PDB file of C-alpha atoms in Angstrom:
ATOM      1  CA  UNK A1096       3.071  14.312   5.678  1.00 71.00           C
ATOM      2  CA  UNK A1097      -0.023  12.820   4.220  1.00 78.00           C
ATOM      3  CA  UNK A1098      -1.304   9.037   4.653  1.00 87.00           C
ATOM      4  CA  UNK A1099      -4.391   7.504   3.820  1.00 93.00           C
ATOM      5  CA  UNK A1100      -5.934   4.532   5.802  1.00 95.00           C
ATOM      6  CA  UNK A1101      -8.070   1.938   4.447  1.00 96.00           C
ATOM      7  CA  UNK A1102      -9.071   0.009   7.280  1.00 91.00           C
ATOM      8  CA  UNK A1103     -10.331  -2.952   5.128  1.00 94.00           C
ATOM      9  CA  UNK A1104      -8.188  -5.089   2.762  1.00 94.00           C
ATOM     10  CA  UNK A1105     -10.698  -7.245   1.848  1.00 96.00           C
ATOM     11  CA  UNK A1106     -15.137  -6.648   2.154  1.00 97.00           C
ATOM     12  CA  UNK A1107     -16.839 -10.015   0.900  1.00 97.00           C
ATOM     13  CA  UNK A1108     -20.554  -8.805   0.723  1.00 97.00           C
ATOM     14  CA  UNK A1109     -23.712 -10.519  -1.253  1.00 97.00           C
ATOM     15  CA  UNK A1110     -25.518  -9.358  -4.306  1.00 97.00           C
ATOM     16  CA  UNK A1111     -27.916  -6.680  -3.447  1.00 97.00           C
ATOM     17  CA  UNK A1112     -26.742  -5.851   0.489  1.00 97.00           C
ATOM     18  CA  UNK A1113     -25.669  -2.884   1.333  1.00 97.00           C
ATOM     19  CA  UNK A1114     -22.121  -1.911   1.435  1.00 97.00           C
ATOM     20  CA  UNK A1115     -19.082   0.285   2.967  1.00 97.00           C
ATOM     21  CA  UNK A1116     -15.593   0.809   2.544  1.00 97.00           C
ATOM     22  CA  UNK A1117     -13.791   2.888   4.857  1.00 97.00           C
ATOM     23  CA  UNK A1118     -10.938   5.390   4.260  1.00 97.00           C
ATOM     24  CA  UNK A1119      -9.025   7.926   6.541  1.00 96.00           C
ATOM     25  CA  UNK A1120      -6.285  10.140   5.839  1.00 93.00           C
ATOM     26  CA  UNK A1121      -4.407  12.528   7.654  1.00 89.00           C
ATOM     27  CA  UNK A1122      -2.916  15.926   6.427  1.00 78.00           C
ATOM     28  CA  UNK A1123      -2.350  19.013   8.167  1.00 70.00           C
ATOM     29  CA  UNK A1124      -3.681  20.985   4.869  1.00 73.00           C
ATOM     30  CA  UNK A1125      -6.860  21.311   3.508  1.00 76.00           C
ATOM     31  CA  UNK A1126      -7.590  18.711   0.354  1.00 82.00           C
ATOM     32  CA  UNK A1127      -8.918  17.246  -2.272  1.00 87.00           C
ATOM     33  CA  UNK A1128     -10.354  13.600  -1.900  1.00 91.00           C
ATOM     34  CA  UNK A1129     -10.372  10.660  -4.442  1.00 93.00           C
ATOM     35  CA  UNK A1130     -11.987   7.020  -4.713  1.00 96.00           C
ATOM     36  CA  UNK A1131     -10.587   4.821  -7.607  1.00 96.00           C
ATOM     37  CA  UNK A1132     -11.681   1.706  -8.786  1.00 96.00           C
ATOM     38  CA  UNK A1133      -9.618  -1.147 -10.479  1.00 95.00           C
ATOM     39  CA  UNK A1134     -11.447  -3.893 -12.111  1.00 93.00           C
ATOM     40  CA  UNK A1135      -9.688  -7.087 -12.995  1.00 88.00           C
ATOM     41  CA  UNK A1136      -6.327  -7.039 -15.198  1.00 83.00           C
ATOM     42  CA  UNK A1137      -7.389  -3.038 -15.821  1.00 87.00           C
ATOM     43  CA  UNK A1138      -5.909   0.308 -14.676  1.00 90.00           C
ATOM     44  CA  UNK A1139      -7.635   2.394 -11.794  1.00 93.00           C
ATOM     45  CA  UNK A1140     -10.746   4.472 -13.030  1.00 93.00           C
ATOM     46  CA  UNK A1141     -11.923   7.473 -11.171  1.00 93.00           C
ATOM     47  CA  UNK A1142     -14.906   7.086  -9.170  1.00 95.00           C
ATOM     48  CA  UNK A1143     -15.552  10.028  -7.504  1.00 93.00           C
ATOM     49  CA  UNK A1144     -13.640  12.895  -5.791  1.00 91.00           C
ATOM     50  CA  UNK A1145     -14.440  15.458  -3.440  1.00 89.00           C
ATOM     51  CA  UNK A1146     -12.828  18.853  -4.314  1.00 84.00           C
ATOM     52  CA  UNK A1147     -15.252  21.411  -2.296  1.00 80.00           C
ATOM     53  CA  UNK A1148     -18.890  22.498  -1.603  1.00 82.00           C
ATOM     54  CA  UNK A1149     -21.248  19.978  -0.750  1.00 84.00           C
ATOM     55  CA  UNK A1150     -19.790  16.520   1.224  1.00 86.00           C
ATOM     56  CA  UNK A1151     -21.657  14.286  -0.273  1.00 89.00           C
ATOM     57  CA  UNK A1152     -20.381  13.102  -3.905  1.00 89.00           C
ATOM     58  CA  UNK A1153     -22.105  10.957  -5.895  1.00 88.00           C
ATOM     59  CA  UNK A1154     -20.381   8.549  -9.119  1.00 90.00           C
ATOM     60  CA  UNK A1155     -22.927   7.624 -12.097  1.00 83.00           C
ATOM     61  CA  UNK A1156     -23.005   3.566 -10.881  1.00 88.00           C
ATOM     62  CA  UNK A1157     -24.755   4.441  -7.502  1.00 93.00           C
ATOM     63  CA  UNK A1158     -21.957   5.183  -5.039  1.00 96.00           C
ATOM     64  CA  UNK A1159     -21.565   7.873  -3.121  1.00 96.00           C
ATOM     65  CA  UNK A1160     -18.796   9.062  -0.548  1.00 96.00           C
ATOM     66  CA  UNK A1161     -19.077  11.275   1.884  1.00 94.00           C
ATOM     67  CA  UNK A1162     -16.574  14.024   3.533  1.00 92.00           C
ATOM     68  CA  UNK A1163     -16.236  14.410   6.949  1.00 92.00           C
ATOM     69  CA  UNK A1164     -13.504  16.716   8.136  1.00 89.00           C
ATOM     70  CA  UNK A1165     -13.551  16.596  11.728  1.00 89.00           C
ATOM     71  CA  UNK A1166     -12.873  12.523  11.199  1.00 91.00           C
ATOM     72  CA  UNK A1167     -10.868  12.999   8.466  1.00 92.00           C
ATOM     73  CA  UNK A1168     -12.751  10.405   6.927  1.00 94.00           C
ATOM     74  CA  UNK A1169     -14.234   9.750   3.110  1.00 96.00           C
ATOM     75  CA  UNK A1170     -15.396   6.625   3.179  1.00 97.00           C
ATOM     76  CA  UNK A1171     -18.222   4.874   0.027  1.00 97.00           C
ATOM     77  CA  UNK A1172     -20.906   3.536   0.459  1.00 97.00           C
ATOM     78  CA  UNK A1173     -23.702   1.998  -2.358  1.00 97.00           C
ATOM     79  CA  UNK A1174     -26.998   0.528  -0.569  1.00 96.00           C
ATOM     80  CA  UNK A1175     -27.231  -2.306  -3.290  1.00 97.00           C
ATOM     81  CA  UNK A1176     -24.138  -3.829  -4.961  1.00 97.00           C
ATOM     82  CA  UNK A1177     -24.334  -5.723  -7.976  1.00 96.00           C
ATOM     83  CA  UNK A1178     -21.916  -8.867  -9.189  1.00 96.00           C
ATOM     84  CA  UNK A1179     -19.934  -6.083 -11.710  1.00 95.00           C
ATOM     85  CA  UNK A1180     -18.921  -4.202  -8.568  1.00 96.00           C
ATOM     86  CA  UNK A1181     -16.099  -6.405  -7.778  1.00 96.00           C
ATOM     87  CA  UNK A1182     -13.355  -4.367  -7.613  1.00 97.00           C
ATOM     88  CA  UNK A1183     -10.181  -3.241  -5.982  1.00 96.00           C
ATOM     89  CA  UNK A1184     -10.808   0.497  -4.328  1.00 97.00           C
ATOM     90  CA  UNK A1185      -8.303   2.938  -3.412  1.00 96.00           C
ATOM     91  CA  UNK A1186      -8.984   6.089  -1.438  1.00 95.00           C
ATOM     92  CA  UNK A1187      -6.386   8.978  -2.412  1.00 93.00           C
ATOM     93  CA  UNK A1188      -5.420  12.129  -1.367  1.00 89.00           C
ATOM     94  CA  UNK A1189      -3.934  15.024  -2.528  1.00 83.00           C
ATOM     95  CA  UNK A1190      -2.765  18.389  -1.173  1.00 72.00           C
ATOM     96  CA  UNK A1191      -5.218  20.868  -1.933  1.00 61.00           C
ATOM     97  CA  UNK A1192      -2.859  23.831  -2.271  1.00 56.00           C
ATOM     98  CA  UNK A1193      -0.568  22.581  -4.966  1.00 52.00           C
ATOM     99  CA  UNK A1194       2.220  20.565  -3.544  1.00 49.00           C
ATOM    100  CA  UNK A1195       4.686  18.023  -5.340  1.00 50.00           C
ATOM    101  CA  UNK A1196       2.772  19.083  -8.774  1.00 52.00           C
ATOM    102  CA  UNK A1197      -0.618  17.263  -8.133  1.00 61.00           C
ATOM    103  CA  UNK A1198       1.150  13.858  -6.280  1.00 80.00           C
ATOM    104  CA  UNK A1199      -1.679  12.047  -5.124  1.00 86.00           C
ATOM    105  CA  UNK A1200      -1.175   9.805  -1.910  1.00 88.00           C
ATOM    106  CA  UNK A1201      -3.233   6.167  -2.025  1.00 92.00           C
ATOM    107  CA  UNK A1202      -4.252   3.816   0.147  1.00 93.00           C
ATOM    108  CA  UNK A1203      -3.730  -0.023   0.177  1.00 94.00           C
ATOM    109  CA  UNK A1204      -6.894  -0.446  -1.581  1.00 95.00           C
ATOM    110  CA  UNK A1205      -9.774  -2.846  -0.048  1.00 96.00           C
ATOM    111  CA  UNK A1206     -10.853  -5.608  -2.524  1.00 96.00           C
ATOM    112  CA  UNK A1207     -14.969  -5.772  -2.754  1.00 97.00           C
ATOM    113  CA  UNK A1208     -15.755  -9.354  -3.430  1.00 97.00           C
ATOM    114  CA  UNK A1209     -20.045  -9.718  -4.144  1.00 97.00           C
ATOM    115  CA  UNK A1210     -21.047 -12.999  -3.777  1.00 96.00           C
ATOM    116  CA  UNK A1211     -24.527 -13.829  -5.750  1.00 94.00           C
TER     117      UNK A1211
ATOM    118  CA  UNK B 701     -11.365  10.895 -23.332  1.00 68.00           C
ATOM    119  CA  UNK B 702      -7.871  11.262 -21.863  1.00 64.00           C
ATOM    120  CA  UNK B 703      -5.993   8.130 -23.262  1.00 90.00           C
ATOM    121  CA  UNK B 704      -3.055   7.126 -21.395  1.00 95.00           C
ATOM    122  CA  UNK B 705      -1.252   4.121 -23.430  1.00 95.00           C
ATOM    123  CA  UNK B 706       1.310   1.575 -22.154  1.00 96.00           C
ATOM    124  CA  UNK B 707       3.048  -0.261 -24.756  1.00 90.00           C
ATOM    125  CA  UNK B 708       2.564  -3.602 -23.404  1.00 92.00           C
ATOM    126  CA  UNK B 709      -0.029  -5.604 -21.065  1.00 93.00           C
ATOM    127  CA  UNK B 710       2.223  -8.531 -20.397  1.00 95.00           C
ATOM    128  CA  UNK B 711       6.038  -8.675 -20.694  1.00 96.00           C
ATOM    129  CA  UNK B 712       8.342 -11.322 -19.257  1.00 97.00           C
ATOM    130  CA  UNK B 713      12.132 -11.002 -18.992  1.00 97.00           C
ATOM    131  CA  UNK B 714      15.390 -12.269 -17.579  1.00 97.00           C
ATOM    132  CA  UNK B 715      17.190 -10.963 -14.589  1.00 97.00           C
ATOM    133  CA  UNK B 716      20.247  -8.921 -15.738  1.00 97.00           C
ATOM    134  CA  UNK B 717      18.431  -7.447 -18.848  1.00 97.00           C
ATOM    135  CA  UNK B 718      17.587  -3.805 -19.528  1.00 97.00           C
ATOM    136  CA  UNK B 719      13.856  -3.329 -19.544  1.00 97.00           C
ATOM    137  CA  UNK B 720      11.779  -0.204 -21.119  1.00 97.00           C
ATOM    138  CA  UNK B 721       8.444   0.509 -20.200  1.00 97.00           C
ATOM    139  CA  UNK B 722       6.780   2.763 -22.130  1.00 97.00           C
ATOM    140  CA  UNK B 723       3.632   5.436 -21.894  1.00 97.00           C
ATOM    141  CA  UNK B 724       1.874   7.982 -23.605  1.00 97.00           C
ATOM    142  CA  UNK B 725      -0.913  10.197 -22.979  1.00 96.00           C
ATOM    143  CA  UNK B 726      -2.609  12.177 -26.009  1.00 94.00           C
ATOM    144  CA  UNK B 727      -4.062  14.996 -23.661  1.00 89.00           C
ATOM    145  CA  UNK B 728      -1.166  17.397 -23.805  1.00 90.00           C
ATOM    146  CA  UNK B 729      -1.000  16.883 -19.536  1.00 89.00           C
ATOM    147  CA  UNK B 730       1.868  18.246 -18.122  1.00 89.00           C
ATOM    148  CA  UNK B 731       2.506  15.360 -15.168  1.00 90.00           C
ATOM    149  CA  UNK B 732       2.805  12.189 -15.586  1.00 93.00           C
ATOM    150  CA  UNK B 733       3.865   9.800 -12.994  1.00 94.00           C
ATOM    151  CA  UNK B 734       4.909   6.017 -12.792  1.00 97.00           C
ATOM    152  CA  UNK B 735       3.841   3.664 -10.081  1.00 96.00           C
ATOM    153  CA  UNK B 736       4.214   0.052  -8.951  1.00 96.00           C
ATOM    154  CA  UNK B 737       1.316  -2.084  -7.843  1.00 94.00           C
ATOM    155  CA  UNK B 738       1.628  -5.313  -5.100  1.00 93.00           C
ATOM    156  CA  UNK B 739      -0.623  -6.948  -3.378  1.00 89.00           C
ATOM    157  CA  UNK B 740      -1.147  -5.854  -0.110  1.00 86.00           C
ATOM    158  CA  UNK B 741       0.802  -2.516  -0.606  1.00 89.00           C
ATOM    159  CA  UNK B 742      -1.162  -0.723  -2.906  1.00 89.00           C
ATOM    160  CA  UNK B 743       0.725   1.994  -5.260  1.00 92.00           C
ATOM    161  CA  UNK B 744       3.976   3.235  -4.475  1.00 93.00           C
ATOM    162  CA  UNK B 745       5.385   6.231  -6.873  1.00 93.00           C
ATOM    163  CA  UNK B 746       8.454   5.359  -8.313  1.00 96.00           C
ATOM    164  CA  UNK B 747       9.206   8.742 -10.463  1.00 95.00           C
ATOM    165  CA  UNK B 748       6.798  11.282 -11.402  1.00 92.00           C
ATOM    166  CA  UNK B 749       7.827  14.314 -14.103  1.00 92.00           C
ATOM    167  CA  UNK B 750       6.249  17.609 -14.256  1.00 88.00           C
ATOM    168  CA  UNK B 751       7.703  19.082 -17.496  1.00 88.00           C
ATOM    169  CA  UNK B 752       9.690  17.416 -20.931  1.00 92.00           C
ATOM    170  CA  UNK B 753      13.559  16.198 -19.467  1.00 88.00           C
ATOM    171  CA  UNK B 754      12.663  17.334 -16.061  1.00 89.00           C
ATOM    172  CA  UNK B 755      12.116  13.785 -13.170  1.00 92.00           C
ATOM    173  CA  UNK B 756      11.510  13.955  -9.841  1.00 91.00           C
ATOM    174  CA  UNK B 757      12.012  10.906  -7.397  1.00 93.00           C
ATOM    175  CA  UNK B 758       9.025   9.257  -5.791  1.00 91.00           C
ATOM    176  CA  UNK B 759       9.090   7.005  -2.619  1.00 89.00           C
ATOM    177  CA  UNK B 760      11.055   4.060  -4.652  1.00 95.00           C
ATOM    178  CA  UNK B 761      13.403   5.078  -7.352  1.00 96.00           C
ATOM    179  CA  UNK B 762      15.877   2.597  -6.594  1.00 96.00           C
ATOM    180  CA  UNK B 763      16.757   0.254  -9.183  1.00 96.00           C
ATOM    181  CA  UNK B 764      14.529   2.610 -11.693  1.00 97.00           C
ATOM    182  CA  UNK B 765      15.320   5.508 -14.107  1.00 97.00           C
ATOM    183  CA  UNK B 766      13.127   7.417 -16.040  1.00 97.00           C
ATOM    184  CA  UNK B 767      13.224   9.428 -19.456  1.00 96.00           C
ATOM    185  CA  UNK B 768      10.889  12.228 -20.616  1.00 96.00           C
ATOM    186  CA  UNK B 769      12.272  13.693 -23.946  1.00 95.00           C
ATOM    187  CA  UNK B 770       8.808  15.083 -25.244  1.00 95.00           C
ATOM    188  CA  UNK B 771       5.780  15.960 -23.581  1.00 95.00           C
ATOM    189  CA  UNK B 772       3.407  13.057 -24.014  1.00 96.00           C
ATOM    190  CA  UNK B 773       5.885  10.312 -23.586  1.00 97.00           C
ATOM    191  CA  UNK B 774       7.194   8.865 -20.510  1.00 97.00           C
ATOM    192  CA  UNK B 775       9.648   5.758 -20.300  1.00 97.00           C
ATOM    193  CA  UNK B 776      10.703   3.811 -16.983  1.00 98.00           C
ATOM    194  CA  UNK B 777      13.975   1.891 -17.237  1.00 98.00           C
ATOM    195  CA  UNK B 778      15.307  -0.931 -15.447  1.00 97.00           C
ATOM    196  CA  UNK B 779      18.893  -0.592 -15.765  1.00 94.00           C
ATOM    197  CA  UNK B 780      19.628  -4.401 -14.861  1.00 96.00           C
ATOM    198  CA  UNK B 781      16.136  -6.248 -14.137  1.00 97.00           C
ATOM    199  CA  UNK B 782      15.808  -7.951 -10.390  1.00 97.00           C
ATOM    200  CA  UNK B 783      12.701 -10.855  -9.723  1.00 97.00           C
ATOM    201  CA  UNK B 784      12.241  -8.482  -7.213  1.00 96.00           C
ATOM    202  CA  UNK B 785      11.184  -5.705  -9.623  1.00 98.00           C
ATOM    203  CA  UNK B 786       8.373  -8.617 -10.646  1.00 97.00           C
ATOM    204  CA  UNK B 787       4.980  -6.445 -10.616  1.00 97.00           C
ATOM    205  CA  UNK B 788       2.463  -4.125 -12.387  1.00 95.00           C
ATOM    206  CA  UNK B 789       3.601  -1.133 -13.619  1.00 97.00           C
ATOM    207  CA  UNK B 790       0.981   1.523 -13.776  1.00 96.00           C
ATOM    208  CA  UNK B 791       1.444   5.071 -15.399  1.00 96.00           C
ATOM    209  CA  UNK B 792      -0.826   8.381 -14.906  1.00 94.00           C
ATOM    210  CA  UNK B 793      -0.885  11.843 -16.126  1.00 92.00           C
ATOM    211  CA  UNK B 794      -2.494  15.190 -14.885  1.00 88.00           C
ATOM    212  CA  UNK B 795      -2.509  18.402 -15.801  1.00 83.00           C
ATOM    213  CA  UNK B 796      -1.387  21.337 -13.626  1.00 75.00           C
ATOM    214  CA  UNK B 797      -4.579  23.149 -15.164  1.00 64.00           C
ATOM    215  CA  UNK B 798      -7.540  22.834 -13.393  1.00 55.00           C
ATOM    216  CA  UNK B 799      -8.040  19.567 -12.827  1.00 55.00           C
ATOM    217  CA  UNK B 800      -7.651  19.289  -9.148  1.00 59.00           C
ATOM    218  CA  UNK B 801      -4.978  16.799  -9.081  1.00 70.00           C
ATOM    219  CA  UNK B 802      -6.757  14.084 -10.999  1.00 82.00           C
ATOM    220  CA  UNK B 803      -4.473  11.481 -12.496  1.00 89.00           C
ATOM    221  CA  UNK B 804      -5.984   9.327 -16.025  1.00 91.00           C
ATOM    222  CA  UNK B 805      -4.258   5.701 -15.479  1.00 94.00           C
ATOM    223  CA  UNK B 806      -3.064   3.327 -18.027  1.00 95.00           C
ATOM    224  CA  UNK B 807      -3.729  -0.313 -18.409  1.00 94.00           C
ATOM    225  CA  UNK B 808      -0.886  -1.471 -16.802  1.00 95.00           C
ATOM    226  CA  UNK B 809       2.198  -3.682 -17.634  1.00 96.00           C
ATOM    227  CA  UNK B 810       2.298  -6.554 -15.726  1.00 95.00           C
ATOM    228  CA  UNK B 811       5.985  -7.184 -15.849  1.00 97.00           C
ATOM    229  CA  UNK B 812       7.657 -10.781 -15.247  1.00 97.00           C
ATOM    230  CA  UNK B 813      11.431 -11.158 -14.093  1.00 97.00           C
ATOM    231  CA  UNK B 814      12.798 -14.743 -14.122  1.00 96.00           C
TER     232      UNK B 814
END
């Protein structure tokens, strides 16, 4: 079965540093990736996903996640965050070959807090 | 832009009562899927349907029924509300085109059980 690990529940950073938050899954299949992002009293937005070719993905706002299969790893990163990137983040993943019609699996999320 | 639709942002009710949440999505997607957001536990899938009057069960369909009579609506019931059912409710649709799994979420009803 799939699972996806966020190994932060909470990132406090400052305006401007540079941040990460980290996500692991496990799945004996090959798949697709997904970051999410949930601003206050809102539904989740995609971010960016990872479906094949390059690792690196990039989102229009400046983050970028890279996949790393022999981690199993797809953790973001942006190198400056800005005040209106306070968010909740969730890492999902789905089974690349079709299973359960397109379920994705989520993480726990990780809360980005930037400070000014 | 995919539109997914919840009919209400905020709703407060008493244990005991029947509750209907409902969603629409105006992108003709063939899944959609209802979840349930805590703190600390991220989403859990409570039902999820693939085609009009057909439901599967997700990893907590207890205490929850669902109802998909045409394609772009999809309604979670609470037979007899619990404060335990207190929570957000979040719905999301994909389509089994190519689309690579992506799910377009709602709002989200933040739903109140005293």
């Amino acid at each position: 079965a799939q699972s996806v690990t966020q190994l932060d529940s909470q990132v406090p950073v400052f305006e401007e540093a540079p941040v990460e938050l980290r996500c692991n899954y496990s799945s004996s299949v090959s798949v697709y990736l997904f970051w999410y992002v949930q601003y206050p009293n809102q539904g989740l937005q995609l971010l960016l996903k990872y479906l094949s070719g390059s690792t690196l993905v990039e989102s229009i706002n400046g983050f970028e996640a890279e996949f790393n299969k022999s981690q199993t790893s797809f953790h973001l990163r942006k190198p400056s965050v800005h005040i209106s990137d306070t968010a909740e983040y969730f890492c999902a993943v789905s089974d690349r070959y079709g299973g359960s019609q397109g379920n994705l699996i989520f993480g726990k999320g990780t809360k980005l807090s930037v400070k000014p | 832009d995919v539109k997914v639709t919840q009919s209400s942002r905020y709703l407060v009710k008493r244990t005991g009562e029947k509750v209907f949440l409902e969603c629409v999505q105006d992108m003709d997607h063939e899944n959609m899927f209802w979840y349930r957001q805590d703190p600390g536990l991220g989403l859990r899938l409570i039902y999820f349907s693939y085609d009009v009057k057909m439901k599967e069960k997700g990893d907590i369909p207890e205490g929850y029924s669902v109802s998909r009579e045409k394609k772009e609506r999809f309604s979670l019931i609470l037979e007899s509300a619990s404060t335990n059912q207190t929570s957000m409710y979040l719905c999301a649709s994909s389509s089994t085109g190519f689309s690579y799994n992506e799910q377009f979420f709602g709002p989200g009803t933040r739903l109140t059980v005293l």
